[in-house]
Structure formats: C-alpha cells, structure tokens
C-alpha cells in the first residue's frame, strides 16, 4: 500500500497510545479542516492548504480519494474532521506545524537545543518540507548552538548540504586542535570524504599561518615603559621567540581566539620576565596586540577553501 495511504488510514486510537485519551493542542492549533494526532495523543487542527504548500508529501496525500465524509467513526474523525496520526510527539509536531504557518518568518518557533533541531529536521525531511528544512538549517549557526556544539552544527549543516552554515561551523572549529572535538552521532550521516575535507581545511589554515612572517614589521610588539624596572616590559620578550610562538599556536589552532587565550598570554608574560608593574599591564597589551593580528589572520583564513562538494 502507498505510504501516504497507509498513514492516512487510521484504524484505532489505541494503536497510537492506549494509555491516554486524545486532547486538543489549543490555540493556534484549534481551527482548520484536518487534525494531526501526535504520537502522545495530542490533536492539532490545521489547514490542508498550508500543509499542501509546505509539503509535497501531504499534497500527494490529499490528492488521494478521501474517506467518506459521513463516516464519523471516532477512530477516524473528530468533530467531522479527518484524523491523521503521525509518529512525532506533540513538542516536535507543534514546532513543525509552526514552521508551516505563514507568519513564521516574523514569529520564529523556538528551537531550544540541537536534539530538538534534529527531530524537527527529520520530520521536515520525512514529509518533504524542503523550505522548512532550509530555514531551520540556517538557524543552527546561532551562538547558543555553535559555541556549545560546533561539531554537531558542522555535521548537520553538511548533511543538509548547506554551504554557508557548513563553512561558518568549520571556521568556528579552527579554535580547537583538529583532534579535540569529540565524536557526535550526526557524523554518521555525512561521508568520510566530507569529514576528511574538514580535517584538510583545518590543516591548510594552520599551515597558511606562516604567511604572517611577511607582516611582522607592520605588527611590532607593544612597548611598555615601566616606572618600576625602567625597561620596556613586553619588548623584553625576544621578538623571534614571540613570533615563533604565535605561528606555532596558530598552526595547531588557527584562530585569533588562540592568541586571546588568557593562559597563552600569561605564558608570554612569564617569558618576558616582566616585573610586577609590567605584569599588570602586559596581559592587556598583548590582548590588544592579538586583536590587531585578527585582521591578517582572518584574511589568510578567508583565502582557504573548504573544498566540500555541496551539489
């Protein structure tokens, strides 16, 4: 039997959840000409037209011969409206249907974490809601996702062949050594080639940091005239020692955030052998210096292609 027909033909409420009597979802899902019943027996009233526009799956379903409108068997209709059972729970179904609403562009449904993102994306993929899927993937580079789970963001964006979001995640992951991010289950849905391209991209960005050697004269170390030691503070640090440390640090983690890491700055201050007075100002001076280096570092990174085929 056709998948759409199988889903449309609902034989018994008990087949979904015999432990719970169906309840209405409430506004704004309290009107429409169809009812979608979630796996946990929550009924969502919605409009066939909106579902058809958002989903070719439902469009094809509604083109099939409809059940007899006079048949009001409790397990197939409710308030004279046909019931369509779905396997998604009410939390995921509510978010999915919200994305099918014509107002979601201005009133975006909340996606609290990447587990919910994946569940809604899976549902959108299942029901062939391409526009909804594209819109959701564009949301995953929000800081609350990217800063917490960049590898998951990369894998999700790559799986759905979203080039811009995949590149954003790949660049964010330059903050880590290539071996540091832990395995995430979303990697199972992309190819080994895609992951290898990520590793190669990271390596290429790190190797390209040697280009900074051409710019040292433009970015000299900051001077700190110290009234205590009467010396030049940070400038007491060997210029070559600092430059070599910068390039080595960026080779492993090719991101300006590596140079802003307090632990790394402290190590440079200790190497400078500054007195107490210098040590109070040196970290801030080195942080400001690192921010200036952000421009050439980012310029180098922007020249490195990720080289994943998104077709």
Coordinates of C-alpha atoms in Angstrom, one line a residue:
X1 CA 0.0 0.0 0.0
X2 CA 1.2 3.6 -0.7
X3 CA 2.9 5.2 2.2
X4 CA 0.5 8.2 2.1
X5 CA -2.5 5.9 2.1
X6 CA -1.1 3.9 5.0
X7 CA -0.6 7.0 7.1
X8 CA -4.0 8.4 6.1
X9 CA -5.9 5.2 7.1
X10 CA -6.2 5.3 10.8
X11 CA -7.9 2.3 12.4
X12 CA -7.8 2.8 16.1
X13 CA -6.9 5.4 18.7
X14 CA -5.4 2.6 20.8
X15 CA -2.9 2.0 18.0
X16 CA -1.3 5.3 18.9
X17 CA -1.4 5.4 22.7
X18 CA -3.9 3.3 24.6
X19 CA -2.9 4.9 27.9
X20 CA -4.0 8.5 27.0
X21 CA -7.3 10.0 25.8
X22 CA -6.6 12.4 22.9
X23 CA -6.6 16.1 23.9
X24 CA -6.7 19.2 21.8
X25 CA -3.5 21.2 21.4
X26 CA -5.2 24.5 21.8
X27 CA -4.6 27.9 20.0
X28 CA -3.4 28.5 17.5
X29 CA -4.0 24.8 16.6
X30 CA -7.7 24.8 17.4
X31 CA -9.0 25.5 13.9
X32 CA -8.6 24.1 10.4
X33 CA -10.0 21.4 8.2
X34 CA -7.7 18.5 9.2
X35 CA -6.5 17.0 12.5
X36 CA -3.0 15.7 13.0
X37 CA -2.7 13.5 16.1
X38 CA 0.7 13.2 17.6
X39 CA 2.3 10.1 19.0
X40 CA 1.4 11.2 22.5
X41 CA -2.3 11.7 21.5
X42 CA -2.4 15.5 21.2
X43 CA -4.7 16.7 18.4
X44 CA -3.5 19.6 16.2
X45 CA -6.1 21.3 14.0
X46 CA -4.5 22.6 10.8
X47 CA -5.3 23.6 7.3
X48 CA -4.9 21.3 4.3
X49 CA -3.9 24.2 2.1
X50 CA -1.0 25.2 4.3
X51 CA 0.2 21.6 4.6
X52 CA 0.0 21.1 0.9
X53 CA 2.0 24.2 0.2
X54 CA 4.7 23.3 2.7
X55 CA 4.9 19.5 2.0
X56 CA 4.6 17.6 -1.3
X57 CA 4.1 14.5 0.9
X58 CA 0.8 15.9 2.3
X59 CA -0.1 17.4 -1.1
X60 CA 0.1 14.0 -2.6
X61 CA -1.9 12.5 0.3
X62 CA -4.7 15.0 0.0
X63 CA -4.9 14.2 -3.8
X64 CA -5.9 10.6 -2.9
X65 CA -9.6 9.7 -2.6
X66 CA -10.8 11.0 0.8
X67 CA -12.7 8.9 3.4
X68 CA -16.5 9.2 3.3
X69 CA -17.4 12.5 5.0
X70 CA -20.5 10.8 6.5
X71 CA -18.2 8.3 8.3
X72 CA -17.8 9.8 11.8
X73 CA -16.3 6.7 13.4
X74 CA -14.5 8.0 16.5
X75 CA -11.2 6.5 15.5
X76 CA -11.1 8.2 12.0
X77 CA -12.8 11.5 12.5
X78 CA -13.3 14.1 15.2
X79 CA -15.8 17.0 15.0
X80 CA -16.4 15.9 11.5
X81 CA -12.7 16.4 10.6
X82 CA -10.5 13.5 9.4
X83 CA -7.7 12.5 11.8
X84 CA -4.2 11.8 10.5
X85 CA -1.9 10.1 13.1
X86 CA 1.8 10.9 12.9
X87 CA 4.8 9.4 14.7
X88 CA 6.1 12.7 16.0
X89 CA 5.4 13.7 19.6
X90 CA 3.4 16.9 20.4
X91 CA 6.5 19.0 21.1
X92 CA 8.1 18.3 17.7
X93 CA 4.8 18.4 15.8
X94 CA 3.9 21.8 17.3
X95 CA 7.2 23.2 16.1
X96 CA 7.0 21.6 12.7
X97 CA 3.5 23.0 12.1
X98 CA 4.6 26.4 13.3
X99 CA 7.1 26.5 10.5
X100 CA 4.3 25.8 8.1
X101 CA 2.4 28.8 9.3
X102 CA 2.6 31.9 7.0
X103 CA 3.8 34.0 10.0
X104 CA 6.8 32.0 11.0
X105 CA 9.2 34.4 9.2
X106 CA 8.4 37.0 11.7
X107 CA 7.4 34.8 14.7
X108 CA 10.1 32.1 14.5
X109 CA 9.4 29.0 16.6
X110 CA 11.9 28.4 19.4
X111 CA 14.4 25.6 18.9
X112 CA 15.9 25.1 22.4
X113 CA 18.7 22.7 21.6
X114 CA 20.2 20.6 18.8
X115 CA 18.3 17.5 19.8
X116 CA 15.0 19.3 19.0
X117 CA 16.6 20.8 15.8
X118 CA 17.4 17.3 14.6
X119 CA 13.9 15.9 15.4
X120 CA 12.2 18.8 13.6
X121 CA 14.6 18.4 10.7
X122 CA 14.0 14.7 10.5
X123 CA 10.3 15.3 10.4
X124 CA 10.6 18.0 7.8
X125 CA 12.7 15.6 5.7
X126 CA 10.2 12.8 6.2
X127 CA 7.3 14.9 5.0
X128 CA 9.4 16.6 2.2
X129 CA 9.2 20.1 3.6
X130 CA 12.2 21.4 1.8
X131 CA 11.7 25.1 2.5
X132 CA 11.2 24.4 6.2
X133 CA 14.3 22.3 6.3
X134 CA 16.4 25.1 4.7
X135 CA 15.1 27.7 7.1
X136 CA 15.9 25.6 10.1
X137 CA 19.4 24.8 9.0
X138 CA 20.0 28.5 8.6
X139 CA 19.2 28.9 12.3
X140 CA 21.8 26.4 13.7
X141 CA 24.8 28.8 13.5
X142 CA 23.2 30.9 16.3
X143 CA 25.8 31.3 19.1
X144 CA 23.8 29.2 21.5
X145 CA 24.3 26.2 19.2
X146 CA 27.7 26.9 17.6
X147 CA 29.5 27.8 20.8
X148 CA 28.3 24.7 22.6
X149 CA 28.4 22.0 19.9
X150 CA 30.3 23.2 16.8
X151 CA 30.9 19.7 15.5
X152 CA 27.2 18.9 15.6
X153 CA 26.4 22.1 13.8
X154 CA 29.0 21.3 11.1
X155 CA 27.7 17.7 10.7
X156 CA 24.0 18.8 10.5
X157 CA 24.8 21.7 8.0
X158 CA 26.9 19.4 5.9
X159 CA 24.3 16.6 5.9
X160 CA 21.8 19.0 4.5
X161 CA 24.3 20.5 2.1
X162 CA 24.0 24.0 3.4
X163 CA 27.3 25.6 2.2
X164 CA 27.2 28.9 4.2
X165 CA 26.4 27.2 7.5
X166 CA 28.9 24.4 7.0
X167 CA 31.7 26.9 6.4
X168 CA 30.7 29.0 9.4
X169 CA 30.9 25.9 11.6
X170 CA 34.2 24.8 10.0
X171 CA 35.7 28.2 10.7
X172 CA 34.5 28.2 14.3
X173 CA 36.2 24.8 14.8
X174 CA 39.5 26.3 14.0
X175 CA 39.5 27.4 17.6
X176 CA 40.3 23.8 18.6
X177 CA 43.1 21.4 17.7
X178 CA 41.9 19.0 15.0
X179 CA 41.9 16.1 17.4
X180 CA 40.0 17.9 20.2
X181 CA 36.3 17.8 19.2
X182 CA 34.7 14.5 20.4
X183 CA 32.6 12.2 18.2
X184 CA 29.0 13.1 17.7
X185 CA 26.3 10.9 16.2
X186 CA 25.5 13.3 13.4
X187 CA 28.8 12.5 11.8
X188 CA 27.3 9.1 10.9
X189 CA 25.1 11.0 8.4
X190 CA 27.9 12.6 6.4
X191 CA 30.5 10.9 4.2
X192 CA 34.1 10.1 5.2
X193 CA 35.1 12.4 2.4
X194 CA 33.2 15.3 3.9
X195 CA 34.9 14.8 7.3
X196 CA 38.3 14.4 5.6
X197 CA 37.8 17.7 3.9
X198 CA 37.1 19.3 7.2
X199 CA 40.4 17.9 8.6
X200 CA 42.3 19.0 5.5
X201 CA 40.7 22.5 5.8
X202 CA 41.9 22.8 9.4
X203 CA 45.4 21.7 8.4
X204 CA 45.6 24.1 5.4
X205 CA 44.6 27.0 7.6
X206 CA 47.2 26.1 10.2
X207 CA 50.0 25.8 7.6
X208 CA 49.0 29.1 6.0
X209 CA 49.8 31.0 9.2
X210 CA 53.4 31.1 8.2
X211 CA 52.4 33.9 5.9
X212 CA 52.4 36.1 8.9
X213 CA 56.2 36.2 8.8
X214 CA 55.8 38.8 5.9
X215 CA 53.8 41.1 8.2
X216 CA 55.9 41.3 11.4
X217 CA 57.3 44.7 10.5
X218 CA 53.7 46.0 10.3
X219 CA 52.8 44.5 13.7
X220 CA 55.7 45.1 16.1
X221 CA 55.4 44.0 19.7
X222 CA 53.8 46.7 22.0
X223 CA 56.2 48.7 24.3
X224 CA 55.6 49.1 28.0
X225 CA 57.6 51.8 29.7
X226 CA 57.7 50.6 33.3
X227 CA 58.4 53.1 36.1
X228 CA 59.5 50.2 38.3
X229 CA 62.0 48.3 36.2
X230 CA 62.7 51.2 33.8
X231 CA 62.7 48.8 30.9
X232 CA 60.4 48.1 28.0
X233 CA 58.2 45.5 29.5
X234 CA 56.8 43.3 26.8
X235 CA 59.5 44.4 24.4
X236 CA 62.0 42.5 26.7
X237 CA 60.4 39.3 25.2
X238 CA 62.6 38.1 22.3
X239 CA 60.7 39.2 19.1
X240 CA 61.6 35.9 17.4
X241 CA 60.5 33.9 20.4
X242 CA 57.1 35.6 20.4
X243 CA 56.7 35.3 16.6
X244 CA 57.6 31.6 16.6
X245 CA 55.1 31.1 19.4
X246 CA 52.4 32.9 17.5
X247 CA 52.9 30.8 14.4
X248 CA 53.1 27.5 16.3
X249 CA 50.0 28.3 18.3
X250 CA 48.1 29.2 15.2
X251 CA 49.3 26.2 13.3
X252 CA 47.6 24.0 15.9
X253 CA 44.5 26.2 16.5
X254 CA 44.4 28.7 13.5
X255 CA 42.1 31.2 15.1
X256 CA 42.8 34.6 16.7
X257 CA 40.9 33.3 19.8
X258 CA 44.0 31.2 20.4
X259 CA 46.1 34.3 20.9
X260 CA 43.4 35.8 23.2
X261 CA 43.5 32.7 25.5
X262 CA 44.5 34.0 29.0
X263 CA 46.7 31.0 29.6
X264 CA 48.7 31.7 26.4
X265 CA 49.0 35.4 27.2
X266 CA 50.2 34.5 30.7
X267 CA 52.9 32.3 29.3
X268 CA 54.1 35.1 27.1
X269 CA 54.2 37.5 30.1
X270 CA 56.2 35.0 32.1
X271 CA 58.7 34.6 29.2
X272 CA 59.1 38.3 29.1
X273 CA 60.3 38.2 32.7
X274 CA 58.4 41.4 33.5
X275 CA 58.3 42.9 36.9
X276 CA 55.2 43.3 39.0
X277 CA 54.3 46.6 37.3
X278 CA 54.7 45.2 33.8
X279 CA 52.7 42.1 34.6
X280 CA 49.7 44.2 35.5
X281 CA 49.6 45.9 32.1
X282 CA 51.3 43.3 29.8
X283 CA 48.3 40.9 29.5
X284 CA 46.0 43.7 28.3
X285 CA 48.7 45.0 25.9
X286 CA 49.2 41.5 24.4
X287 CA 45.4 41.0 24.1
X288 CA 45.1 44.3 22.2
X289 CA 48.0 43.2 20.0
X290 CA 46.3 39.9 19.3
X291 CA 43.2 41.8 18.3
X292 CA 45.2 43.7 15.7
X293 CA 46.6 40.4 14.4
X294 CA 43.0 39.3 13.9
X295 CA 42.8 41.1 10.6
X296 CA 45.7 39.4 8.8
X297 CA 44.8 36.1 10.5
X298 CA 41.2 36.2 9.2
X299 CA 42.4 37.4 5.8
X300 CA 44.5 34.3 5.5
X301 CA 41.7 32.0 6.6
X302 CA 39.3 33.6 4.1
X303 CA 41.6 32.5 1.3
X304 CA 41.4 28.9 2.3
X305 CA 38.6 26.8 0.6
X306 CA 36.7 24.2 2.5
X307 CA 36.5 22.2 -0.7
X308 CA 33.3 20.2 0.0
X309 CA 31.1 19.5 -2.9
X310 CA 27.6 20.8 -2.0
X311 CA 25.8 19.9 -5.1

